[in-house]
Amino acid sequence: MRWFLRSGLRVLMYHKVTLAAGDALTVTRRQLEWQLDWLAASGFSFVNLAQVLACASGGGDLPLRPVLVTFDDAYLDTWEIARPALAERGLTATVFVPTAFIGGVSGWDAEPRPLMDAVRLREIAAWFAEVQAEGGYRAYYKKQGAVLQGDGAAGGLGLDREFFESLL
């Protein structure tokens, strides 16, 4: 584990989150919560994709020990299981959406699983608009009474702005 503590950005890429054990691309909610709590307790700063992109283009620095949490494929369990675990901790994550399969199933899996539909993605977009109206993630969660971990922006699930504007 010593290698993980070196400097630089860490990107954690999750796929499926379940309540019980699954395949190699699955973590349980308990495992996800343990990992998030360990990162926070170990002094990592949770950042969002906008911060990473701004830093990459010379628009600022990342905090000490940055970590970016991502979820691939917009599985419905990201909404149902991972989102509450993140929200309870005031943390942010980015969801990468396979736009050709919105509301469908993951035909690429041996056992296809449901993917988020446009309704769920619109809910993320509406939530994001509410967060922005409050002045950003930290202000939103402070108003909600959440205890924020890390020095990065707190939040929940984020989507590419151009993508979710197309849903509205």
PDB file of C-alpha atoms in Angstrom:
ATOM      1  CA  MET A   1       0.000   0.000   0.000  1.00  0.00           C
ATOM      2  CA  ARG A   2       3.014   2.266   0.386  1.00  0.00           C
ATOM      3  CA  TRP A   3       3.012   2.989  -3.388  1.00  0.00           C
ATOM      4  CA  PHE A   4      -0.485   4.446  -3.073  1.00  0.00           C
ATOM      5  CA  LEU A   5       0.715   7.061  -0.599  1.00  0.00           C
ATOM      6  CA  ARG A   6       3.177   8.680  -3.033  1.00  0.00           C
ATOM      7  CA  SER A   7       2.384  12.109  -4.442  1.00  0.00           C
ATOM      8  CA  GLY A   8       0.244  12.692  -7.519  1.00  0.00           C
ATOM      9  CA  LEU A   9      -3.372  12.367  -8.581  1.00  0.00           C
ATOM     10  CA  ARG A  10      -5.132   9.077  -7.969  1.00  0.00           C
ATOM     11  CA  VAL A  11      -8.122   8.181 -10.127  1.00  0.00           C
ATOM     12  CA  LEU A  12     -10.382   5.495  -8.711  1.00  0.00           C
ATOM     13  CA  MET A  13     -12.578   3.948 -11.377  1.00  0.00           C
ATOM     14  CA  TYR A  14     -15.552   1.954 -10.169  1.00  0.00           C
ATOM     15  CA  HIS A  15     -18.053   0.061 -12.253  1.00  0.00           C
ATOM     16  CA  LYS A  16     -20.731  -1.761 -10.272  1.00  0.00           C
ATOM     17  CA  VAL A  17     -21.730  -1.318  -6.644  1.00  0.00           C
ATOM     18  CA  THR A  18     -23.943  -3.903  -4.976  1.00  0.00           C
ATOM     19  CA  LEU A  19     -25.093  -4.893  -1.520  1.00  0.00           C
ATOM     20  CA  ALA A  20     -23.564  -8.379  -1.876  1.00  0.00           C
ATOM     21  CA  ALA A  21     -20.373  -9.632  -3.518  1.00  0.00           C
ATOM     22  CA  GLY A  22     -20.254  -9.744  -7.307  1.00  0.00           C
ATOM     23  CA  ASP A  23     -17.765 -10.149 -10.128  1.00  0.00           C
ATOM     24  CA  ALA A  24     -14.276  -8.644 -10.425  1.00  0.00           C
ATOM     25  CA  LEU A  25     -15.693  -5.255 -11.496  1.00  0.00           C
ATOM     26  CA  THR A  26     -18.011  -5.007  -8.492  1.00  0.00           C
ATOM     27  CA  VAL A  27     -17.566  -3.589  -5.010  1.00  0.00           C
ATOM     28  CA  THR A  28     -20.087  -3.862  -2.225  1.00  0.00           C
ATOM     29  CA  ARG A  29     -21.458  -0.740  -0.591  1.00  0.00           C
ATOM     30  CA  ARG A  30     -19.532  -1.705   2.549  1.00  0.00           C
ATOM     31  CA  GLN A  31     -16.271  -1.962   0.566  1.00  0.00           C
ATOM     32  CA  LEU A  32     -16.923   1.381  -1.136  1.00  0.00           C
ATOM     33  CA  GLU A  33     -17.661   3.065   2.195  1.00  0.00           C
ATOM     34  CA  TRP A  34     -14.531   1.571   3.765  1.00  0.00           C
ATOM     35  CA  GLN A  35     -12.389   2.786   0.856  1.00  0.00           C
ATOM     36  CA  LEU A  36     -13.853   6.303   0.964  1.00  0.00           C
ATOM     37  CA  ASP A  37     -13.425   6.487   4.739  1.00  0.00           C
ATOM     38  CA  TRP A  38      -9.840   5.198   4.525  1.00  0.00           C
ATOM     39  CA  LEU A  39      -8.960   7.796   1.906  1.00  0.00           C
ATOM     40  CA  ALA A  40     -10.412  10.606   4.019  1.00  0.00           C
ATOM     41  CA  ALA A  41      -8.712   9.362   7.193  1.00  0.00           C
ATOM     42  CA  SER A  42      -5.408   9.044   5.307  1.00  0.00           C
ATOM     43  CA  GLY A  43      -5.456  12.717   4.335  1.00  0.00           C
ATOM     44  CA  PHE A  44      -6.565  12.464   0.728  1.00  0.00           C
ATOM     45  CA  SER A  45      -8.454  15.381  -0.809  1.00  0.00           C
ATOM     46  CA  PHE A  46     -11.403  14.471  -2.977  1.00  0.00           C
ATOM     47  CA  VAL A  47     -11.476  16.483  -6.197  1.00  0.00           C
ATOM     48  CA  ASN A  48     -13.888  16.670  -9.084  1.00  0.00           C
ATOM     49  CA  LEU A  49     -13.218  16.380 -12.790  1.00  0.00           C
ATOM     50  CA  ALA A  50     -13.489  20.141 -13.335  1.00  0.00           C
ATOM     51  CA  GLN A  51     -10.635  20.707 -10.861  1.00  0.00           C
ATOM     52  CA  VAL A  52      -8.476  18.095 -12.589  1.00  0.00           C
ATOM     53  CA  LEU A  53      -9.125  19.587 -16.030  1.00  0.00           C
ATOM     54  CA  ALA A  54      -8.454  23.114 -14.778  1.00  0.00           C
ATOM     55  CA  CYS A  55      -5.154  21.989 -13.301  1.00  0.00           C
ATOM     56  CA  ALA A  56      -4.204  20.158 -16.502  1.00  0.00           C
ATOM     57  CA  SER A  57      -4.807  23.323 -18.517  1.00  0.00           C
ATOM     58  CA  GLY A  58      -2.788  25.517 -16.153  1.00  0.00           C
ATOM     59  CA  GLY A  59      -5.809  26.970 -14.366  1.00  0.00           C
ATOM     60  CA  GLY A  60      -4.825  26.130 -10.818  1.00  0.00           C
ATOM     61  CA  ASP A  61      -3.317  23.546  -8.549  1.00  0.00           C
ATOM     62  CA  LEU A  62      -4.804  20.448  -7.030  1.00  0.00           C
ATOM     63  CA  PRO A  63      -4.825  20.076  -3.257  1.00  0.00           C
ATOM     64  CA  LEU A  64      -2.368  17.813  -1.486  1.00  0.00           C
ATOM     65  CA  ARG A  65      -2.972  14.088  -2.131  1.00  0.00           C
ATOM     66  CA  PRO A  66      -5.837  14.501  -4.626  1.00  0.00           C
ATOM     67  CA  VAL A  67      -8.152  11.624  -5.512  1.00  0.00           C
ATOM     68  CA  LEU A  68     -10.787  11.596  -8.266  1.00  0.00           C
ATOM     69  CA  VAL A  69     -13.606   9.055  -7.871  1.00  0.00           C
ATOM     70  CA  THR A  70     -15.295   7.921 -11.083  1.00  0.00           C
ATOM     71  CA  PHE A  71     -18.005   5.443 -12.031  1.00  0.00           C
ATOM     72  CA  ASP A  72     -18.073   3.973 -15.516  1.00  0.00           C
ATOM     73  CA  ASP A  73     -21.140   3.022 -17.517  1.00  0.00           C
ATOM     74  CA  ALA A  74     -23.870   4.765 -15.432  1.00  0.00           C
ATOM     75  CA  TYR A  75     -25.153   1.566 -13.872  1.00  0.00           C
ATOM     76  CA  LEU A  76     -28.393   2.110 -11.986  1.00  0.00           C
ATOM     77  CA  ASP A  77     -26.662   0.892  -8.818  1.00  0.00           C
ATOM     78  CA  THR A  78     -24.414   3.970  -9.016  1.00  0.00           C
ATOM     79  CA  TRP A  79     -27.565   6.011  -8.391  1.00  0.00           C
ATOM     80  CA  GLU A  80     -29.198   3.647  -5.914  1.00  0.00           C
ATOM     81  CA  ILE A  81     -26.199   2.518  -3.839  1.00  0.00           C
ATOM     82  CA  ALA A  82     -23.095   4.630  -4.490  1.00  0.00           C
ATOM     83  CA  ARG A  83     -24.814   8.049  -4.527  1.00  0.00           C
ATOM     84  CA  PRO A  84     -26.139   7.757  -0.961  1.00  0.00           C
ATOM     85  CA  ALA A  85     -22.746   6.534   0.294  1.00  0.00           C
ATOM     86  CA  LEU A  86     -21.067   9.551  -1.319  1.00  0.00           C
ATOM     87  CA  ALA A  87     -23.732  11.986  -0.122  1.00  0.00           C
ATOM     88  CA  GLU A  88     -23.474  10.753   3.485  1.00  0.00           C
ATOM     89  CA  ARG A  89     -19.803  11.745   3.365  1.00  0.00           C
ATOM     90  CA  GLY A  90     -20.259  14.958   1.373  1.00  0.00           C
ATOM     91  CA  LEU A  91     -18.073  13.553  -1.420  1.00  0.00           C
ATOM     92  CA  THR A  92     -18.138  13.964  -5.170  1.00  0.00           C
ATOM     93  CA  ALA A  93     -17.761  11.526  -8.055  1.00  0.00           C
ATOM     94  CA  THR A  94     -17.964  11.671 -11.825  1.00  0.00           C
ATOM     95  CA  VAL A  95     -20.177   9.327 -13.842  1.00  0.00           C
ATOM     96  CA  PHE A  96     -19.228   8.429 -17.399  1.00  0.00           C
ATOM     97  CA  VAL A  97     -22.379   7.708 -19.379  1.00  0.00           C
ATOM     98  CA  PRO A  98     -22.484   5.418 -22.434  1.00  0.00           C
ATOM     99  CA  THR A  99     -24.943   7.678 -24.243  1.00  0.00           C
ATOM    100  CA  ALA A 100     -26.036   5.049 -26.772  1.00  0.00           C
ATOM    101  CA  PHE A 101     -27.383   2.892 -23.919  1.00  0.00           C
ATOM    102  CA  ILE A 102     -29.231   5.366 -21.668  1.00  0.00           C
ATOM    103  CA  GLY A 103     -32.086   3.533 -19.978  1.00  0.00           C
ATOM    104  CA  GLY A 104     -30.972   0.214 -21.399  1.00  0.00           C
ATOM    105  CA  VAL A 105     -28.924  -2.622 -20.022  1.00  0.00           C
ATOM    106  CA  SER A 106     -25.233  -3.411 -20.039  1.00  0.00           C
ATOM    107  CA  GLY A 107     -25.179  -5.875 -22.910  1.00  0.00           C
ATOM    108  CA  TRP A 108     -21.403  -6.031 -22.569  1.00  0.00           C
ATOM    109  CA  ASP A 109     -21.721  -7.819 -19.199  1.00  0.00           C
ATOM    110  CA  ALA A 110     -22.162 -11.593 -18.902  1.00  0.00           C
ATOM    111  CA  GLU A 111     -25.218 -10.784 -16.778  1.00  0.00           C
ATOM    112  CA  PRO A 112     -26.646  -7.510 -18.186  1.00  0.00           C
ATOM    113  CA  ARG A 113     -27.551  -4.914 -15.579  1.00  0.00           C
ATOM    114  CA  PRO A 114     -29.848  -1.887 -15.799  1.00  0.00           C
ATOM    115  CA  LEU A 115     -28.319   1.480 -16.642  1.00  0.00           C
ATOM    116  CA  MET A 116     -29.540   4.888 -15.543  1.00  0.00           C
ATOM    117  CA  ASP A 117     -32.308   6.269 -17.684  1.00  0.00           C
ATOM    118  CA  ALA A 118     -32.870   9.865 -18.762  1.00  0.00           C
ATOM    119  CA  VAL A 119     -35.101  10.457 -15.710  1.00  0.00           C
ATOM    120  CA  ARG A 120     -32.257   9.598 -13.320  1.00  0.00           C
ATOM    121  CA  LEU A 121     -29.772  11.595 -15.359  1.00  0.00           C
ATOM    122  CA  ARG A 122     -32.157  14.575 -15.316  1.00  0.00           C
ATOM    123  CA  GLU A 123     -32.408  14.186 -11.532  1.00  0.00           C
ATOM    124  CA  ILE A 124     -28.622  14.439 -11.350  1.00  0.00           C
ATOM    125  CA  ALA A 125     -28.781  17.532 -13.574  1.00  0.00           C
ATOM    126  CA  ALA A 126     -31.527  19.103 -11.407  1.00  0.00           C
ATOM    127  CA  TRP A 127     -29.572  18.314  -8.266  1.00  0.00           C
ATOM    128  CA  PHE A 128     -26.473  19.830  -9.866  1.00  0.00           C
ATOM    129  CA  ALA A 129     -28.431  23.024 -10.675  1.00  0.00           C
ATOM    130  CA  GLU A 130     -29.578  23.187  -7.028  1.00  0.00           C
ATOM    131  CA  VAL A 131     -25.987  22.783  -5.844  1.00  0.00           C
ATOM    132  CA  GLN A 132     -24.812  25.558  -8.173  1.00  0.00           C
ATOM    133  CA  ALA A 133     -27.633  27.850  -6.979  1.00  0.00           C
ATOM    134  CA  GLU A 134     -26.380  27.392  -3.399  1.00  0.00           C
ATOM    135  CA  GLY A 135     -22.892  28.477  -4.438  1.00  0.00           C
ATOM    136  CA  GLY A 136     -21.278  25.116  -5.111  1.00  0.00           C
ATOM    137  CA  TYR A 137     -20.834  21.773  -3.414  1.00  0.00           C
ATOM    138  CA  ARG A 138     -19.314  23.015  -0.170  1.00  0.00           C
ATOM    139  CA  ALA A 139     -22.012  25.648   0.419  1.00  0.00           C
ATOM    140  CA  TYR A 140     -24.785  23.208  -0.523  1.00  0.00           C
ATOM    141  CA  TYR A 141     -23.612  20.495   1.858  1.00  0.00           C
ATOM    142  CA  LYS A 142     -22.853  22.953   4.640  1.00  0.00           C
ATOM    143  CA  LYS A 143     -26.457  24.156   4.411  1.00  0.00           C
ATOM    144  CA  GLN A 144     -27.592  20.495   4.507  1.00  0.00           C
ATOM    145  CA  GLY A 145     -25.615  20.046   7.734  1.00  0.00           C
ATOM    146  CA  ALA A 146     -23.156  17.538   6.259  1.00  0.00           C
ATOM    147  CA  VAL A 147     -19.680  17.164   7.678  1.00  0.00           C
ATOM    148  CA  LEU A 148     -17.344  17.470   4.699  1.00  0.00           C
ATOM    149  CA  GLN A 149     -14.238  15.335   4.391  1.00  0.00           C
ATOM    150  CA  GLY A 150     -11.019  16.308   2.654  1.00  0.00           C
ATOM    151  CA  ASP A 151     -10.056  19.643   1.196  1.00  0.00           C
ATOM    152  CA  GLY A 152     -11.615  19.059  -2.213  1.00  0.00           C
ATOM    153  CA  ALA A 153     -15.069  19.965  -3.392  1.00  0.00           C
ATOM    154  CA  ALA A 154     -17.830  17.954  -1.806  1.00  0.00           C
ATOM    155  CA  GLY A 155     -20.793  16.755  -3.772  1.00  0.00           C
ATOM    156  CA  GLY A 156     -22.470  13.696  -5.167  1.00  0.00           C
ATOM    157  CA  LEU A 157     -22.612  12.643  -8.775  1.00  0.00           C
ATOM    158  CA  GLY A 158     -21.483  14.893 -11.587  1.00  0.00           C
ATOM    159  CA  LEU A 159     -22.053  14.734 -15.309  1.00  0.00           C
ATOM    160  CA  ASP A 160     -20.457  16.421 -18.263  1.00  0.00           C
ATOM    161  CA  ARG A 161     -22.223  19.795 -18.604  1.00  0.00           C
ATOM    162  CA  GLU A 162     -22.732  19.527 -22.368  1.00  0.00           C
ATOM    163  CA  PHE A 163     -24.269  16.079 -21.962  1.00  0.00           C
ATOM    164  CA  PHE A 164     -26.758  16.954 -19.251  1.00  0.00           C
ATOM    165  CA  GLU A 165     -27.744  20.217 -20.925  1.00  0.00           C
ATOM    166  CA  SER A 166     -28.819  18.061 -23.872  1.00  0.00           C
ATOM    167  CA  LEU A 167     -31.167  16.164 -21.539  1.00  0.00           C
ATOM    168  CA  LEU A 168     -32.971  19.291 -20.354  1.00  0.00           C
TER     169      LEU A 168
END
